[in-house]
Amino acid sequence: MKLTKMFRVSAAALGCLLALISCRQGPDAASGPLAPVDVKVVNHLVAVLGHESRVLELVDPASGEKVKSVRLAQPPNGMAVDGATAYVAEGGARGVVEVVDLESGALKRSFPAGHTPMSPVVRGEKLYVACRFDSRVLEMDAAAGTVLNSWNVPREPVALAVSPDGRKIWAAGHLPAGAADGDFTAAALTLVEDGKAVHFPLSNGTQGVRGMAISPDGRYLAVAHVLSRYQAPTTQLDRGWMNTNAVTVIDTEEPDKPHPVLLDDPDAGAANPWGVSFSGDGGTLFVTHAGTHELSVIDFPALLERIKREDRSNEPVSERLGFLHGLRTRIALPLNGPRAVASDGKNVYVAGYFSDSLAEVSLKDACKSRAIPLNVPFRPSREKLGERYFNDASHCFQGWQSCATCHPDGRVDGLNWDLLNDGMGNPKNTRTMFLSHRTSPVMTLGVRASAEVAVTAGF
Ligand code: HEC
């Protein structure tokens, strides 16, 4: 009798505990951030990937309601949608691709996909992923997940694009791979064609590459990144003296001739370009600005025309602030940290990484925008707020840069900078934030007593 009672009590206690755990882990748990990293339009719904909540959500933008919520095995990094199937690239060191049926919400398959798989693309029977920290691109059988081919690429591929006929695979590296103390260093683009990989450096100072899109006809690429003026002493910010923000346009027939176009206006930086996408007809290019919380809507044919007409060797496009004047609508978004972007031709949907919300921008109605909250009761922790400020260029003079401009993901940009805190004329590598708070004093010469002092001084 006593034993049965004890059993009952402990079973009840266990039940409570399990309920507590499962409700903490549930996809609808309101306690944590969603941190949306990718967005796609699926018929009349918007598919959103929550990196921290580990969910794929289907949202009805009209009502803001969540139609479906699919729990994922690991934090997702990006997805490709092919009909009613989503291929979600997830996780870090032991990354996977999970295949999700969007109609039923069922998980169909899961297969290993290298270290931090990103930017999946499906072409026919094949699936491609960029394994960021393996510095490798995988070609897989989309149905079975077997690896058919793989190619090494320079430092940290984060974005992929495949031509419509599947013959050209493009990968964009996040960071420069070379020495930072010479005359030239830049992140690179890789082209895989006929099984061979060829690498093309982007323009000098290209770093913090985040997104890449291919025009629907496969002719042009657009790559979003920071264009750093790392060789100049860091004495001012005015007119992009230290960092400018660019989208590089590449004619795929001349991949060795990148055309970096500045997204900044002479008196207003457009910090941290991130997501990039073409409209279905190729007429419009969308670029998000994660640091200034904006969207650029660019007339793409007119941009090509202007590049052709005005690219003079004595005055390259990459040096001309305001180059987009008259070709671009610059829209302040009602969210924080816009990264991913997608469009259905009528509206553009942008996901706010720090605000846990979407913005819907109407292309028919003068680019009017509307906020769609995704995680209403969520209040960020102090740590999350810190991360948000670190990425927020609206704390900087004219929005030219954020801390994350030189420390993308709290890490490094692969460049040398001549900061002034230890005198001029001694440029040094950017340092990571990893364990910085445990290794006082900080900076190469130890000129700041601690990371706390460095952060305060930096701001
Ligand atoms: C222009 C590029 C640039 C920007 C913008 C920038 N940093 Fe840095 N940061 C550097 C470089 C370069 C170093 C290494 C300097 C050295 O070793 O003397 C560094 C070092 C640091 C360190 C010391 C790391 C260590 O352990 O030694 C901290 C902390 C830091 N930065 C925080 C910040 C914060 C916070 C911001 C935003 C307010 C910021 N940085 C913006 C380039 C930058």
Short mmCIF file of C-alpha atoms in Angstrom, two decimals, residues 85-395:
data_model
loop_
_atom_site.label_atom_id
_atom_site.label_comp_id
_atom_site.label_asym_id
_atom_site.label_seq_id
_atom_site.Cartn_x
_atom_site.Cartn_y
_atom_site.Cartn_z
CA THR A 85 8.81 20.48 -49.80
CA ALA A 86 11.25 22.50 -47.70
CA TYR A 87 14.92 21.56 -47.40
CA VAL A 88 16.13 23.09 -44.14
CA ALA A 89 19.89 23.38 -43.51
CA GLU A 90 20.51 23.23 -39.76
CA GLY A 91 23.06 23.13 -37.01
CA GLY A 92 26.79 23.60 -36.49
CA ALA A 93 29.58 21.03 -36.35
CA ARG A 94 27.26 18.11 -37.10
CA GLY A 95 24.88 19.91 -39.42
CA VAL A 96 21.97 18.27 -41.19
CA VAL A 97 19.42 18.93 -43.88
CA GLU A 98 15.87 18.11 -42.79
CA VAL A 99 13.27 17.61 -45.48
CA VAL A 100 9.84 18.87 -44.41
CA ASP A 101 6.48 18.33 -46.09
CA LEU A 102 4.87 21.77 -45.85
CA GLU A 103 1.34 20.50 -46.34
CA SER A 104 1.30 17.98 -43.51
CA GLY A 105 4.13 19.48 -41.47
CA ALA A 106 5.72 16.01 -41.39
CA LEU A 107 9.45 15.44 -41.35
CA LYS A 108 10.26 13.29 -44.39
CA ARG A 109 14.01 12.74 -44.10
CA SER A 110 17.16 13.99 -42.45
CA PHE A 111 20.72 13.65 -43.66
CA PRO A 112 24.16 14.84 -42.52
CA ALA A 113 25.42 17.96 -44.31
CA GLY A 114 28.80 19.09 -42.92
CA HIS A 115 29.75 21.95 -40.60
CA THR A 116 27.12 24.73 -40.47
CA PRO A 117 25.25 24.03 -43.72
CA MET A 118 23.80 27.20 -45.21
CA SER A 119 21.90 28.55 -48.18
CA PRO A 120 20.51 25.29 -49.62
CA VAL A 121 19.50 25.31 -53.30
CA VAL A 122 17.50 22.63 -55.14
CA ARG A 123 17.91 22.17 -58.90
CA GLY A 124 16.11 19.18 -60.38
CA GLU A 125 17.15 16.08 -58.47
CA LYS A 126 20.11 17.79 -56.81
CA LEU A 127 20.54 19.66 -53.58
CA TYR A 128 23.45 22.03 -52.90
CA VAL A 129 24.61 23.35 -49.53
CA ALA A 130 27.45 25.63 -48.44
CA CYS A 131 29.23 24.14 -45.42
CA ARG A 132 30.42 27.37 -43.86
CA PHE A 133 33.12 26.09 -41.50
CA ASP A 134 34.30 23.24 -43.73
CA SER A 135 34.84 25.86 -46.47
CA ARG A 136 33.19 23.44 -48.82
CA VAL A 137 30.23 23.13 -51.15
CA LEU A 138 28.31 19.84 -51.31
CA GLU A 139 26.27 18.50 -54.19
CA MET A 140 23.81 15.90 -52.92
CA ASP A 141 21.11 13.67 -54.25
CA ALA A 142 18.02 15.58 -53.06
CA ALA A 143 16.02 12.42 -52.44
CA ALA A 144 18.60 10.18 -50.77
CA GLY A 145 20.97 12.77 -49.28
CA THR A 146 24.05 10.99 -50.62
CA VAL A 147 26.95 13.30 -51.42
CA LEU A 148 27.66 13.21 -55.17
CA ASN A 149 30.42 15.81 -55.29
CA SER A 150 32.14 18.41 -53.16
CA TRP A 151 34.46 21.34 -53.81
CA ASN A 152 36.74 23.36 -51.55
CA VAL A 153 36.15 27.09 -51.62
CA PRO A 154 37.96 29.98 -49.91
CA ARG A 155 36.98 31.06 -46.42
CA GLU A 156 33.45 30.37 -45.14
CA PRO A 157 30.95 30.03 -47.99
CA VAL A 158 27.64 31.46 -46.75
CA ALA A 159 25.61 31.90 -49.92
CA LEU A 160 24.97 29.76 -52.99
CA ALA A 161 23.30 30.27 -56.34
CA VAL A 162 22.80 27.78 -59.15
CA SER A 163 22.00 28.70 -62.76
CA PRO A 164 18.50 27.72 -63.95
CA ASP A 165 19.98 24.94 -66.17
CA GLY A 166 22.00 23.63 -63.20
CA ARG A 167 25.34 23.93 -65.01
CA LYS A 168 26.93 26.73 -63.01
CA ILE A 169 27.18 26.65 -59.23
CA TRP A 170 28.22 29.87 -57.51
CA ALA A 171 29.42 30.15 -53.90
CA ALA A 172 30.16 33.40 -52.05
CA GLY A 173 32.74 33.37 -49.24
CA HIS A 174 32.03 35.40 -46.12
CA LEU A 175 35.58 36.64 -45.42
CA PRO A 176 38.88 37.42 -47.13
CA ALA A 177 41.18 34.41 -46.92
CA GLY A 178 44.56 36.02 -47.55
CA ALA A 179 47.10 38.00 -45.55
CA ALA A 180 45.69 41.33 -44.42
CA ASP A 181 48.91 43.38 -44.50
CA GLY A 182 49.36 43.59 -48.29
CA ASP A 183 47.77 45.85 -50.89
CA PHE A 184 44.85 43.58 -51.62
CA THR A 185 42.55 41.26 -49.72
CA ALA A 186 38.93 40.35 -50.37
CA ALA A 187 36.33 37.63 -50.00
CA ALA A 188 35.96 35.49 -53.11
CA LEU A 189 33.35 34.05 -55.37
CA THR A 190 33.68 30.47 -56.60
CA LEU A 191 32.30 29.13 -59.85
CA VAL A 192 31.91 25.37 -60.27
CA GLU A 193 31.42 24.38 -63.90
CA ASP A 194 32.00 20.98 -65.53
CA GLY A 195 33.06 19.67 -62.14
CA LYS A 196 35.89 22.22 -61.70
CA ALA A 197 36.04 25.06 -59.18
CA VAL A 198 37.55 28.45 -60.13
CA HIS A 199 37.85 31.31 -57.62
CA PHE A 200 37.38 35.01 -58.36
CA PRO A 201 38.28 37.58 -55.72
CA LEU A 202 35.74 40.36 -55.20
CA SER A 203 36.93 43.99 -54.91
CA ASN A 204 39.62 45.00 -52.44
CA GLY A 205 38.19 45.25 -48.91
CA THR A 206 35.12 43.05 -49.56
CA GLN A 207 34.20 41.32 -46.31
CA GLY A 208 31.11 40.40 -44.31
CA VAL A 209 29.47 38.81 -47.36
CA ARG A 210 25.98 37.67 -46.36
CA GLY A 211 23.66 37.09 -49.28
CA MET A 212 23.75 36.31 -52.98
CA ALA A 213 21.00 36.05 -55.56
CA ILE A 214 20.96 35.04 -59.22
CA SER A 215 18.72 36.81 -61.73
CA PRO A 216 15.86 34.60 -62.98
CA ASP A 217 17.55 34.28 -66.40
CA GLY A 218 20.80 33.19 -64.72
CA ARG A 219 22.84 36.02 -66.30
CA TYR A 220 23.59 38.22 -63.25
CA LEU A 221 24.60 37.74 -59.64
CA ALA A 222 24.07 40.23 -56.85
CA VAL A 223 26.20 39.85 -53.70
CA ALA A 224 25.56 41.85 -50.50
CA HIS A 225 28.59 42.80 -48.37
CA VAL A 226 30.62 45.42 -46.57
CA LEU A 227 33.30 47.22 -48.56
CA SER A 228 35.94 48.23 -46.04
CA ARG A 229 38.44 51.03 -46.52
CA TYR A 230 40.86 49.24 -44.22
CA GLN A 231 44.00 50.92 -45.53
CA ALA A 232 42.98 54.39 -44.32
CA PRO A 233 43.65 55.50 -40.73
CA THR A 234 40.39 55.35 -38.78
CA THR A 235 40.14 59.09 -38.18
CA GLN A 236 36.54 59.70 -39.33
CA LEU A 237 33.33 58.09 -40.56
CA ASP A 238 32.11 60.81 -42.90
CA ARG A 239 31.25 59.74 -46.46
CA GLY A 240 32.14 56.09 -45.82
CA TRP A 241 35.75 56.83 -44.89
CA MET A 242 36.04 53.56 -42.94
CA ASN A 243 33.27 51.30 -44.16
CA THR A 244 30.90 51.46 -47.09
CA ASN A 245 28.04 49.08 -47.83
CA ALA A 246 27.64 47.50 -51.20
CA VAL A 247 25.92 45.13 -53.53
CA THR A 248 28.30 43.72 -56.13
CA VAL A 249 26.77 43.02 -59.52
CA ILE A 250 28.45 40.34 -61.60
CA ASP A 251 27.80 39.49 -65.20
CA THR A 252 28.22 35.69 -65.10
CA GLU A 253 29.95 35.88 -68.48
CA GLU A 254 32.68 38.07 -66.93
CA PRO A 255 33.04 36.85 -63.34
CA ASP A 256 36.50 38.41 -63.07
CA LYS A 257 34.97 41.91 -63.38
CA PRO A 258 32.91 42.58 -60.25
CA HIS A 259 30.93 45.84 -60.13
CA PRO A 260 30.55 46.92 -56.49
CA VAL A 261 27.73 49.45 -56.20
CA LEU A 262 27.54 51.52 -53.02
CA LEU A 263 24.19 51.41 -51.24
CA ASP A 264 25.05 54.40 -49.07
CA ASP A 265 23.99 57.98 -49.68
CA PRO A 266 26.65 60.68 -49.16
CA ASP A 267 25.24 61.58 -45.73
CA ALA A 268 23.52 58.31 -44.76
CA GLY A 269 25.23 54.94 -44.50
CA ALA A 270 23.17 51.83 -45.28
CA ALA A 271 25.04 49.53 -42.90
CA ASN A 272 25.37 45.77 -43.05
CA PRO A 273 23.73 44.68 -46.31
CA TRP A 274 22.43 41.17 -45.75
CA GLY A 275 19.57 39.60 -47.68
CA VAL A 276 19.36 39.98 -51.44
CA SER A 277 16.71 38.76 -53.84
CA PHE A 278 15.37 39.39 -57.36
CA SER A 279 11.73 39.83 -58.30
CA GLY A 280 10.33 36.99 -60.43
CA ASP A 281 10.65 39.07 -63.63
CA GLY A 282 14.21 40.15 -62.81
CA GLY A 283 13.19 43.81 -62.94
CA THR A 284 13.74 44.61 -59.26
CA LEU A 285 16.55 43.86 -56.86
CA PHE A 286 15.84 43.86 -53.12
CA VAL A 287 18.59 44.32 -50.52
CA THR A 288 18.10 44.48 -46.74
CA HIS A 289 20.24 46.60 -44.42
CA ALA A 290 20.56 44.72 -41.15
CA GLY A 291 22.36 47.62 -39.45
CA THR A 292 20.03 50.48 -40.41
CA HIS A 293 16.77 48.46 -40.54
CA GLU A 294 15.98 49.34 -44.13
CA LEU A 295 15.11 47.79 -47.47
CA SER A 296 16.48 48.98 -50.82
CA VAL A 297 14.20 48.43 -53.82
CA ILE A 298 16.38 48.86 -56.92
CA ASP A 299 15.41 49.15 -60.58
CA PHE A 300 17.80 46.46 -61.85
CA PRO A 301 17.75 47.03 -65.66
CA ALA A 302 18.30 50.75 -65.03
CA LEU A 303 21.20 49.91 -62.70
CA LEU A 304 22.84 47.72 -65.39
CA GLU A 305 22.42 50.53 -67.87
CA ARG A 306 23.99 53.08 -65.51
CA ILE A 307 26.93 50.77 -64.72
CA LYS A 308 27.58 50.33 -68.45
CA ARG A 309 27.33 54.06 -69.15
CA GLU A 310 29.17 55.44 -66.15
CA ASP A 311 31.93 53.02 -65.21
CA ARG A 312 35.02 55.16 -65.80
CA SER A 313 38.43 53.89 -64.78
CA ASN A 314 39.36 57.26 -63.23
CA GLU A 315 36.14 57.28 -61.19
CA PRO A 316 35.02 53.70 -60.49
CA VAL A 317 31.45 52.98 -59.44
CA SER A 318 32.75 51.61 -56.12
CA GLU A 319 33.85 55.14 -55.10
CA ARG A 320 30.58 56.90 -55.87
CA LEU A 321 28.20 57.47 -53.00
CA GLY A 322 24.74 58.20 -54.28
CA PHE A 323 25.32 56.12 -57.42
CA LEU A 324 21.82 54.68 -57.01
CA HIS A 325 20.19 58.13 -56.97
CA GLY A 326 16.87 57.92 -58.81
CA LEU A 327 17.08 54.12 -59.24
CA ARG A 328 16.43 53.04 -55.70
CA THR A 329 13.70 53.47 -53.09
CA ARG A 330 15.13 53.30 -49.60
CA ILE A 331 12.52 52.18 -47.08
CA ALA A 332 12.71 52.38 -43.29
CA LEU A 333 11.25 49.11 -41.97
CA PRO A 334 9.12 48.69 -38.82
CA LEU A 335 11.49 46.06 -37.35
CA ASN A 336 15.02 45.49 -36.04
CA GLY A 337 17.75 43.55 -37.83
CA PRO A 338 16.30 42.78 -41.27
CA ARG A 339 18.20 39.83 -42.73
CA ALA A 340 16.20 37.53 -45.00
CA VAL A 341 13.98 38.88 -47.80
CA ALA A 342 11.50 37.28 -50.22
CA SER A 343 8.86 38.60 -52.60
CA ASP A 344 5.81 37.27 -54.44
CA GLY A 345 5.69 40.17 -56.89
CA LYS A 346 2.99 42.05 -54.95
CA ASN A 347 4.64 42.30 -51.56
CA VAL A 348 8.12 41.99 -50.11
CA TYR A 349 8.54 40.14 -46.82
CA VAL A 350 11.50 40.90 -44.60
CA ALA A 351 12.30 39.10 -41.34
CA GLY A 352 13.57 41.13 -38.35
CA TYR A 353 16.16 38.99 -36.58
CA PHE A 354 16.06 40.98 -33.33
CA SER A 355 12.44 42.15 -33.33
CA ASP A 356 11.01 38.66 -34.00
CA SER A 357 8.69 40.10 -36.62
CA LEU A 358 8.05 40.41 -40.32
CA ALA A 359 7.61 43.54 -42.36
CA GLU A 360 5.32 43.39 -45.36
CA VAL A 361 6.16 46.05 -47.95
CA SER A 362 3.54 46.64 -50.63
CA LEU A 363 5.05 47.05 -54.10
CA LYS A 364 1.67 48.15 -55.46
CA ASP A 365 1.03 50.74 -52.78
CA ALA A 366 4.01 53.11 -52.80
CA CYS A 367 6.14 50.70 -50.73
CA LYS A 368 3.98 51.20 -47.66
CA SER A 369 5.09 48.85 -44.91
CA ARG A 370 3.27 46.97 -42.16
CA ALA A 371 4.63 45.05 -39.16
CA ILE A 372 3.58 41.44 -38.52
CA PRO A 373 4.67 40.40 -35.02
CA LEU A 374 5.67 36.75 -34.63
CA ASN A 375 6.49 36.45 -30.94
CA VAL A 376 4.45 39.02 -29.03
CA PRO A 377 5.17 38.31 -25.35
CA PHE A 378 8.92 38.00 -25.92
CA ARG A 379 11.18 40.40 -24.01
CA PRO A 380 14.89 40.13 -24.84
CA SER A 381 17.38 39.22 -22.13
CA ARG A 382 20.26 41.60 -21.33
CA GLU A 383 22.56 39.38 -23.41
CA LYS A 384 20.18 39.48 -26.36
CA LEU A 385 19.91 43.27 -26.05
CA GLY A 386 23.70 43.49 -26.07
CA GLU A 387 23.83 41.44 -29.27
CA ARG A 388 21.20 43.70 -30.76
CA TYR A 389 23.13 46.90 -29.98
CA PHE A 390 26.33 45.28 -31.30
CA ASN A 391 24.58 44.85 -34.65
CA ASP A 392 22.73 48.17 -34.69
CA ALA A 393 24.23 50.92 -36.86
CA SER A 394 21.58 53.42 -35.77
CA HIS A 395 23.85 53.99 -32.74
#
